[in-house]
Steps between C-alpha positions, in 0.01 A plus 500: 500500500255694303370807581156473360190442682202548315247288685597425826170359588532247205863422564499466835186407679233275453124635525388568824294192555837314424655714743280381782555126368833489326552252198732199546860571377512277220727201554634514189662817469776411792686232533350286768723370788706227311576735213638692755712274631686432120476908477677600861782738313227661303359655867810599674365489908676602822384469851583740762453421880421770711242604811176625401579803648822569285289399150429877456865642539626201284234607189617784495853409527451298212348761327735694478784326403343262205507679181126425409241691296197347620452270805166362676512407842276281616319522861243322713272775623395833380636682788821401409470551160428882570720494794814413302419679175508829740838381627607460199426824352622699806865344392448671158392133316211601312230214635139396471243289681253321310247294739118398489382810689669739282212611248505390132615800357774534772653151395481582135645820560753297686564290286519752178791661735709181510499402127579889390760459744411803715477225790801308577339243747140301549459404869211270417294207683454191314136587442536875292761309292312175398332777276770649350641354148827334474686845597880517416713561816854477571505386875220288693522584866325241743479715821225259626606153401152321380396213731404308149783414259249533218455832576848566528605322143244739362662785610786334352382498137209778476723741407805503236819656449622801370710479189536149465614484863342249729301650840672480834330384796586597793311399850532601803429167823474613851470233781097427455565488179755212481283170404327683231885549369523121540199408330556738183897309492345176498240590191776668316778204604745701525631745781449872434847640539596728840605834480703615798400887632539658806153624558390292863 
C-alpha cells in the first residue's frame, strides 16, 4: 500500500455539495449480482452467528488473531461506529471511526491514517464510505449485516485485495438479523459458509 498522500481531498472525497448528495456508484466498475455469482472464489465470505451483545468481544477476537494490515468494519449507526473503534483501541488495535458527523477534515485525516498505515482498522457506516475510492483492504467485517443484499454485494467488491490476494468477508448475524442473511443467500445462490466460535 503506498505511503503517499498528496491530495487527500482529491483522492478521497468528492466536493462538498457531492458530499451532501453523493454520486451513484457506477454500475460498471463492480460486477453486478450475476457476475458475482460466476466470481464466488474471487470474494472468499464467512458468516458468524452470534448475539448482538457478543458482536463486540467477537471483533475483537477476530482482530486479533487474523494476520491483516488493513481491515474496514462496517456498522449501522454512528454510535457504534465510535463506540467500537474506542474498544478497539483500548485492546491496543490501532482503530478509527469515520461517520457523517465527523467533520470533513476529520474523515480525511482519517482516512490519510488508514492508507499510510498508521490506522489498522475503519469502523465505518455505509454512508462515510460510499465516498471513499475503491480502498485496498485485507478483511471486510460486516458487524451490522445490511437489510439490502445490494448493499451488502457492494461491500463485497468496493474494495480489493492486497497483493494479488482476494478480500475476506466476514459478517457477523445475530437473531434480528437472520432473514436479511436469507435474503443476501438467495441473491448470491449460494450459502455463505459457517464458522463455528464460541462467543454466545
Amino acid at each position: 500500500m503506498s505511503a503517499a498522500f498528496i491530495h487527500p481531498d482529491e483522492r478521497f472525497f468528492k466536493v462538498s455539495l457531492q458530499e451532501r448528495n453523493p454520486i451513484p456508484v457506477n454500475s460498471s466498475l463492480y460486477p453486478s449480482n450475476d457476475g458475482l455469482k460466476d466470481h464466488q472464489t474471487e470474494y472468499p465470505q464467512f458468516v458468524y452467528f452470534v448475539s448482538h451483545h457478543a458482536k463486540e468481544a467477537l471483533v475483537i477476537d477476530i482482530l486479533i488473531r487474523e494476520v491483516i494490515c488493513s481491515s474496514i468494519v462496517y456498522v449501522r449507526t454512528n454510535f457504534v461506529a465510535d463506540e467500537l473503534a474506542a474498544a478497539l483501541n483500548r485492546c491496543g488495535i490501532t482503530a478509527e471511526s469515520i461517520h457523517d458527523k465527523k467533520s470533513r477534515r476529520t474523515r480525511v485525516k482519517s482516512l490519510g491514517n488508514f492508507e499510510n498505515n498508521s490506522t489498522r482498522v475503519l469502523v465505518a457506516t455505509d454512508s462515510a464510505a460510499s465516498t471513499m475510492d475503491a480502498t485496498k483492504v485485507s478483511l471486510i467485517i460486516n458487524y451490522d449485516l445490511p437489510v439490502s443484499a445490494e448493499t451488502y454485494t457492494k461491500r463485497l467488491v468496493q474494495h480489493r485485495g492486497l497483493a494479488g490476494n482476494p478480500t475476506k468477508t466476514l459478517s457477523l448475524c445475530d437473531e434480528s438479523e437472520t432473514s436479511n442473511l436469507k435474503n443476501i443467500n438467495r441473491v448470491l445462490e449460494k450459502e455463505i459458509d459457517v464458522v463455528e466460535h464460541s462467543f454466545r
